[in-house]
Amino acid sequence: MLQIKNLHANIDDKEILKGINLEVKAGEVHAIMGPNGSGKTTLSSVIAGREDYIVTEGSITLGDENLLDMKPEERSHKGVFMSFQYPVAIPGVTVTNFIKTAINAKRKSEGKEDIPAAELLKMIREKAKLLGLKSSFLSRSLNDGFSGGEKKRNEIFQMAMLAPKLAILDETDSGLDIDALKTVAEGVNKLKSKDNAVIVITHYQRLLDYIVPDYVHVLSDGKIIKTGGKELALELEAKGYEWI
Amino acid sequence: MKNKLIASFLAFENQISTETDTDFHKIRSRAMQAFEKKGFPTKKDENWKYTSLKKILKNDYTLFPDLPKNELELKEVSNYFLKGIDSYKIVFVDGVYNPYLSETTHDGFDVCLLSSAIKKTKYQIVLNHYFNTIVSDKDSFSQLNTAFASEGAFIHIYKNKIVEKPIQIVYFTTDTGKDCMLQPRNLIIVDENSQVKIVERHQSLSAKKVFTNAVTEIFANQRAHIDYYKIQNDEEDASLIDSTYVQQKKQSQVTMHTYSFGGALTRNNLFFYQKGPHCNTILNGITLIDKEQHVDNQTNVYHQSPDCESHELYKGIYDDKATGVFNGKVIVDQIAQKTDAFQQNDSILLSDESAINSKPQLEIFADDVACSHGCTIGQLDSNALFYMRQRGIPKKEAKALLLFAFTNELVDRIRIPALKELITNIVSQKLGVELGMDL
Amino acid sequence: MPKKYTETELGQELQNKEYEYGFYTDIESDKFAIGLDESVVKAISKKKNEPQWMTDWRLEAFRIWKKMEEPDWANVSYEKPDFQGISYYSAPKKKPELASLDEVDPELLKTFEKLGISLDEQKRLTGVAMDIVVDSVSVATTFKKTLEEKGIIFCPISEAIEKHPDLVKKYIGSVVPRTDNFYAALNSAVFSDGSFCYIPKGIKCPVELSTYFRINEGGTGQFERTLLIADEGAYVSYLEGCTAPQRDENQLHAAVVEIIVHDDAEIKYSTVQNWYPGDSEGKGGVYNFVTKRAIAYTNAKISWTQVETGSAVTWKYPSCILKGDNSIGEFYSIAVTNMHQQADTGTKMIHLGNNTKSTIISKGVSAGKSQNSYRGLVKVVKNAKNARNFSQCDSLLMGNECGAHTFPYIEAHNTSAQIEHEATTSKIGEDQLFYCNQRGIDTEKAIALIVNGFSKEVLNKLPMEFAVEAQKLLELSLENSVG
């Protein structure tokens, strides 16, 4: 599904990614781990198309389409979803309004009419229930004054609504207590299917207790230096990154 | 234009009154003399450094427009009023009171016309006590208005009244065949412990050039609460010089919201005089303009008593060749200890032809105060923009939504739900944001 | 129990404090009769053996000045100087042609010692080359040899006019034209001396260059002209200190400083101004009306740091014209006013090039009956893309008879400009003082501590040797018995 070949990327003329190779197939969960500054967030940002990053070499394809030619919103329409480490607050725009705007933008790109209100409402109720979100939450301004846990749940709620092919969870566990972590992980697990894939980017192993990866990759200094199964994560937790 | 105004003054005096020795006559004559001496301000005046009047003063405005030819039908203008709620209304069309669209009262308090108050003897004491007592004699536009002052809203809320219904003051201008100049004058007095919400709107309904020079005097007596909203035009050929003077007595609270949505030139002069301890003054402003529009907000808060507060937040979005000015002044007198004053001006420029000149000033003569100001000029947060695009919202729409969010902090402060809806609609329409559907 | 030292008491002490540098050096002085006309301008030029082009340049400036009016927009009030009541030239009579410091007039050396700038000590301090200007004439330049080896020119401007006419001709008036303002025009006509500095291409000046200005003679005006040029890729850090003795009449100081920073070059300009502020009644003191401006070309950087504690009236806006792409302008300022002092000071940042950056940090401390204003302009022109500015202006008030004012002008004409301005005004909090008292620090020391902390961001920008002195000055101008 996702194929990354020899990816090099810069920010402010500084090379951060130095040749990443990664293949993610439908139905798989991949974890990317690594110390701070290894390039984890850069990798997710480059996949999602953040314009501050310049790709100097290599390719990223989703299915048979070249992602690098697309704007961030076009990648989103093709099914790339990125859960942000620091979701942005947008005062005055409610969670509902925001998601409606996002869904309709996607439908428009597919040549479809706007989603009928009734259908949308039904879907919102369903997915909100899945993540244990109250209806009062849905009429609050997006991420405005949300707690850390609320922000992350809101991210997964949007993921549920947009039903992406590829979900990238960037440090989703940061700032969450164990209960919030479980809720978020459960949400992700419920959304997992044989047709979609998940990339979990994390510094720590604890999220991987709940979202169990098929593969674990270790990122260091802009390169994947080791790949293994879920046991690799445990090993990293026990020994730190230095032993590799 | 100055000469024409001077020449018209006598004709005007003759038209409204046959007696020449009334107090009003004296006030007007003195004001006319002051205007004659000072003339219109130029860019050399520090307070007019960024606003040129040349363009609007070159027109030949008529000072006495013909009566409106067509009666306005309510349905034509209903959009400009608050919807779905009861309210008092004082409506003027081309400077002339329109009883058909208005709803005044004398039941427990006065919501009526200045012209009728001037004529009735029972209002003389109140008028003598308040009228033209806090208008700056240095401001030539205000002097000019005083010279021609004859019509406008007169609102007097007596002691211990909470006025539930908002009061709407609306100035419409229509096509009278000529470019015209209007000089409405409002006088608002709110006595002890009373509360009122007032919405003042200037709206032109035609493409004719209109130049309005308005003055409002507001008196907030002890513990009075006033919520005042100004909605200003979105027609391109309308110009507005709007001067508002507010005197606050102890523990009073006045909130002034200014929404400027366009016009050839809009100039807002706000003067607040805190004349008793524990006053609270809140100034909110949204400016949203494009094309060649110009909006100049001047705020002057005089802290003249201890333990008072003032909070100002002005936000502006400028597109095309639009230009904005924010000139905020907080003056803290030596006696005004424990003042808490805050001033913030945030602007977003959407085009390289647009410009903002901001001058947030503090003049402080007391030592035990907490005063601060801030000013930012910038673009939209690139993180927020990327976040929205990641969720599939195209750049253009994402930008519009972010601009909407930028103004939302201020829209949120509106305490009349029907007005909040109205302003939300105007803002979202101007920004091209589709809203609606909340759970 | 010891008596508690209150803030009011401190305030009173502050008001009664006398100017510590107020002494008068008895040096025989060569002084012109008062008054100004073309013949005086010519005489000044002749006295200094200037070439004809310089004389003509001065005369033109004089003609321009005569047509100008004294500005009055600043937030200060003072009795306007009588320009015909000033002597426009005063120099120590023993015109020094000095090869070494030993030949400096011993009286003058004593002056320097009282100022705490003993030349002996300065010589020991490695890395400071000094030019000393007393009543407008340069009397000593140290470290000349070291500099000459690198091709660095650091000398009195009178000497530069003689020995490097091409450089002077090229740059003088190029940043501050004679027509710029009233005082700049006056200075251009009558300037007597000042420092000139040229750092050639690619040279990093290894030592700090320093000039001390002092007004000594009564009834004189001091009009120095400073011209600093860093050629491509060059670097220099330049320091300037000013003092004047105590006098009843007002002395006028109207200097012009022009700085040119070529591509990839950097100049750091630091100044500590401690002209006589007048006595506690507001009598006497220096009028300090100064024009300082720098132009920065591509990738160049100019940094102004100033500590202003002196003068009766200060009117000064060191400015940066950020002409080249990626150029950087910085302004760090502490202005302390006490007694009847008035200061209207700040900066102008004119963003003309793309990706230009500016930073303004201004700290004002007002005490006594003084008025302290910040006035600054940040301007981004239409074609300047990605300009960035950050400004912070903080005021601290001590006592209830002084004022602190902020007049920022912000003009943005480009959509990509990012400007942030913040200002705060506060007093030293009772709780801060109590906290210090509780930890055993007396009120006086606590105030010194707090003012110091308040000014830290700016003090840190000063070169080491200066920082110590500046800190001392701050304490002196506010506190009396704090050691």
PDB file of N, CA and C in Angstrom, chain C residues 160-195:
ATOM      1  N   ALA C 160      41.231  61.878  10.018  1.00  0.00           N
ATOM      2  CA  ALA C 160      40.767  61.121   8.859  1.00  0.00           C
ATOM      3  C   ALA C 160      40.514  62.033   7.669  1.00  0.00           C
ATOM      4  N   ILE C 161      39.992  63.243   7.955  1.00  0.00           N
ATOM      5  CA  ILE C 161      39.728  64.190   6.867  1.00  0.00           C
ATOM      6  C   ILE C 161      41.032  64.523   6.157  1.00  0.00           C
ATOM      7  N   GLU C 162      42.091  64.605   6.958  1.00  0.00           N
ATOM      8  CA  GLU C 162      43.401  64.946   6.414  1.00  0.00           C
ATOM      9  C   GLU C 162      44.033  63.755   5.686  1.00  0.00           C
ATOM     10  N   LYS C 163      44.001  62.583   6.358  1.00  0.00           N
ATOM     11  CA  LYS C 163      44.761  61.453   5.821  1.00  0.00           C
ATOM     12  C   LYS C 163      43.948  60.510   4.940  1.00  0.00           C
ATOM     13  N   HIS C 164      42.659  60.460   5.129  1.00  0.00           N
ATOM     14  CA  HIS C 164      41.832  59.535   4.329  1.00  0.00           C
ATOM     15  C   HIS C 164      40.642  60.278   3.731  1.00  0.00           C
ATOM     16  N   PRO C 165      40.940  61.363   2.984  1.00  0.00           N
ATOM     17  CA  PRO C 165      39.830  62.197   2.492  1.00  0.00           C
ATOM     18  C   PRO C 165      38.829  61.422   1.627  1.00  0.00           C
ATOM     19  N   ASP C 166      39.316  60.442   0.864  1.00  0.00           N
ATOM     20  CA  ASP C 166      38.414  59.726  -0.039  1.00  0.00           C
ATOM     21  C   ASP C 166      37.347  58.971   0.743  1.00  0.00           C
ATOM     22  N   LEU C 167      37.792  58.311   1.818  1.00  0.00           N
ATOM     23  CA  LEU C 167      36.828  57.558   2.639  1.00  0.00           C
ATOM     24  C   LEU C 167      35.822  58.500   3.295  1.00  0.00           C
ATOM     25  N   VAL C 168      36.325  59.577   3.845  1.00  0.00           N
ATOM     26  CA  VAL C 168      35.429  60.507   4.534  1.00  0.00           C
ATOM     27  C   VAL C 168      34.431  61.101   3.545  1.00  0.00           C
ATOM     28  N   LYS C 169      34.966  61.528   2.413  1.00  0.00           N
ATOM     29  CA  LYS C 169      34.128  62.133   1.380  1.00  0.00           C
ATOM     30  C   LYS C 169      33.018  61.184   0.950  1.00  0.00           C
ATOM     31  N   LYS C 170      33.399  59.917   0.815  1.00  0.00           N
ATOM     32  CA  LYS C 170      32.453  58.932   0.324  1.00  0.00           C
ATOM     33  C   LYS C 170      31.318  58.681   1.325  1.00  0.00           C
ATOM     34  N   TYR C 171      31.661  58.659   2.589  1.00  0.00           N
ATOM     35  CA  TYR C 171      30.661  58.203   3.564  1.00  0.00           C
ATOM     36  C   TYR C 171      29.996  59.297   4.404  1.00  0.00           C
ATOM     37  N   ILE C 172      30.666  60.421   4.585  1.00  0.00           N
ATOM     38  CA  ILE C 172      30.075  61.402   5.497  1.00  0.00           C
ATOM     39  C   ILE C 172      28.763  61.949   4.914  1.00  0.00           C
ATOM     40  N   GLY C 173      27.754  61.960   5.715  1.00  0.00           N
ATOM     41  CA  GLY C 173      26.449  62.428   5.253  1.00  0.00           C
ATOM     42  C   GLY C 173      25.697  61.426   4.403  1.00  0.00           C
ATOM     43  N   SER C 174      26.244  60.231   4.232  1.00  0.00           N
ATOM     44  CA  SER C 174      25.569  59.257   3.367  1.00  0.00           C
ATOM     45  C   SER C 174      24.437  58.545   4.107  1.00  0.00           C
ATOM     46  N   VAL C 175      24.512  58.479   5.421  1.00  0.00           N
ATOM     47  CA  VAL C 175      23.449  57.836   6.187  1.00  0.00           C
ATOM     48  C   VAL C 175      22.566  58.879   6.881  1.00  0.00           C
ATOM     49  N   VAL C 176      23.225  59.909   7.383  1.00  0.00           N
ATOM     50  CA  VAL C 176      22.483  61.033   7.964  1.00  0.00           C
ATOM     51  C   VAL C 176      22.798  62.264   7.113  1.00  0.00           C
ATOM     52  N   PRO C 177      21.981  62.527   6.116  1.00  0.00           N
ATOM     53  CA  PRO C 177      22.267  63.682   5.268  1.00  0.00           C
ATOM     54  C   PRO C 177      22.125  64.979   6.043  1.00  0.00           C
ATOM     55  N   ARG C 178      22.729  66.014   5.508  1.00  0.00           N
ATOM     56  CA  ARG C 178      22.693  67.299   6.213  1.00  0.00           C
ATOM     57  C   ARG C 178      21.267  67.795   6.374  1.00  0.00           C
ATOM     58  N   THR C 179      20.409  67.397   5.473  1.00  0.00           N
ATOM     59  CA  THR C 179      19.028  67.869   5.493  1.00  0.00           C
ATOM     60  C   THR C 179      18.153  67.060   6.445  1.00  0.00           C
ATOM     61  N   ASP C 180      18.738  66.071   7.109  1.00  0.00           N
ATOM     62  CA  ASP C 180      17.935  65.117   7.874  1.00  0.00           C
ATOM     63  C   ASP C 180      17.096  65.753   8.974  1.00  0.00           C
ATOM     64  N   ASN C 181      17.727  66.497   9.821  1.00  0.00           N
ATOM     65  CA  ASN C 181      16.968  67.197  10.864  1.00  0.00           C
ATOM     66  C   ASN C 181      17.775  68.382  11.370  1.00  0.00           C
ATOM     67  N   PHE C 182      17.139  69.173  12.157  1.00  0.00           N
ATOM     68  CA  PHE C 182      17.701  70.413  12.682  1.00  0.00           C
ATOM     69  C   PHE C 182      19.080  70.232  13.320  1.00  0.00           C
ATOM     70  N   TYR C 183      19.167  69.250  14.214  1.00  0.00           N
ATOM     71  CA  TYR C 183      20.415  69.067  14.941  1.00  0.00           C
ATOM     72  C   TYR C 183      21.496  68.406  14.096  1.00  0.00           C
ATOM     73  N   ALA C 184      21.070  67.554  13.158  1.00  0.00           N
ATOM     74  CA  ALA C 184      22.051  66.937  12.267  1.00  0.00           C
ATOM     75  C   ALA C 184      22.655  67.996  11.356  1.00  0.00           C
ATOM     76  N   ALA C 185      21.834  68.923  10.928  1.00  0.00           N
ATOM     77  CA  ALA C 185      22.326  70.007  10.073  1.00  0.00           C
ATOM     78  C   ALA C 185      23.309  70.876  10.846  1.00  0.00           C
ATOM     79  N   LEU C 186      22.928  71.186  12.087  1.00  0.00           N
ATOM     80  CA  LEU C 186      23.795  72.011  12.929  1.00  0.00           C
ATOM     81  C   LEU C 186      25.142  71.314  13.147  1.00  0.00           C
ATOM     82  N   ASN C 187      25.055  70.029  13.463  1.00  0.00           N
ATOM     83  CA  ASN C 187      26.272  69.256  13.680  1.00  0.00           C
ATOM     84  C   ASN C 187      27.154  69.277  12.434  1.00  0.00           C
ATOM     85  N   SER C 188      26.530  69.080  11.279  1.00  0.00           N
ATOM     86  CA  SER C 188      27.311  69.032  10.034  1.00  0.00           C
ATOM     87  C   SER C 188      28.063  70.336   9.803  1.00  0.00           C
ATOM     88  N   ALA C 189      27.478  71.423  10.247  1.00  0.00           N
ATOM     89  CA  ALA C 189      28.124  72.711  10.042  1.00  0.00           C
ATOM     90  C   ALA C 189      29.279  72.928  11.013  1.00  0.00           C
ATOM     91  N   VAL C 190      29.106  72.518  12.252  1.00  0.00           N
ATOM     92  CA  VAL C 190      30.063  72.958  13.269  1.00  0.00           C
ATOM     93  C   VAL C 190      30.817  71.835  13.980  1.00  0.00           C
ATOM     94  N   PHE C 191      30.660  70.575  13.526  1.00  0.00           N
ATOM     95  CA  PHE C 191      31.293  69.502  14.303  1.00  0.00           C
ATOM     96  C   PHE C 191      32.787  69.763  14.450  1.00  0.00           C
ATOM     97  N   SER C 192      33.276  69.468  15.633  1.00  0.00           N
ATOM     98  CA  SER C 192      34.672  69.795  15.887  1.00  0.00           C
ATOM     99  C   SER C 192      35.551  68.561  15.821  1.00  0.00           C
ATOM    100  N   ASP C 193      35.082  67.482  16.441  1.00  0.00           N
ATOM    101  CA  ASP C 193      35.839  66.254  16.258  1.00  0.00           C
ATOM    102  C   ASP C 193      34.948  65.062  16.552  1.00  0.00           C
ATOM    103  N   GLY C 194      35.567  63.915  16.662  1.00  0.00           N
ATOM    104  CA  GLY C 194      34.808  62.697  16.848  1.00  0.00           C
ATOM    105  C   GLY C 194      35.684  61.564  16.407  1.00  0.00           C
ATOM    106  N   SER C 195      35.138  60.391  16.334  1.00  0.00           N
ATOM    107  CA  SER C 195      35.972  59.257  15.966  1.00  0.00           C
ATOM    108  C   SER C 195      35.655  58.775  14.566  1.00  0.00           C
TER     109      SER C 195
END
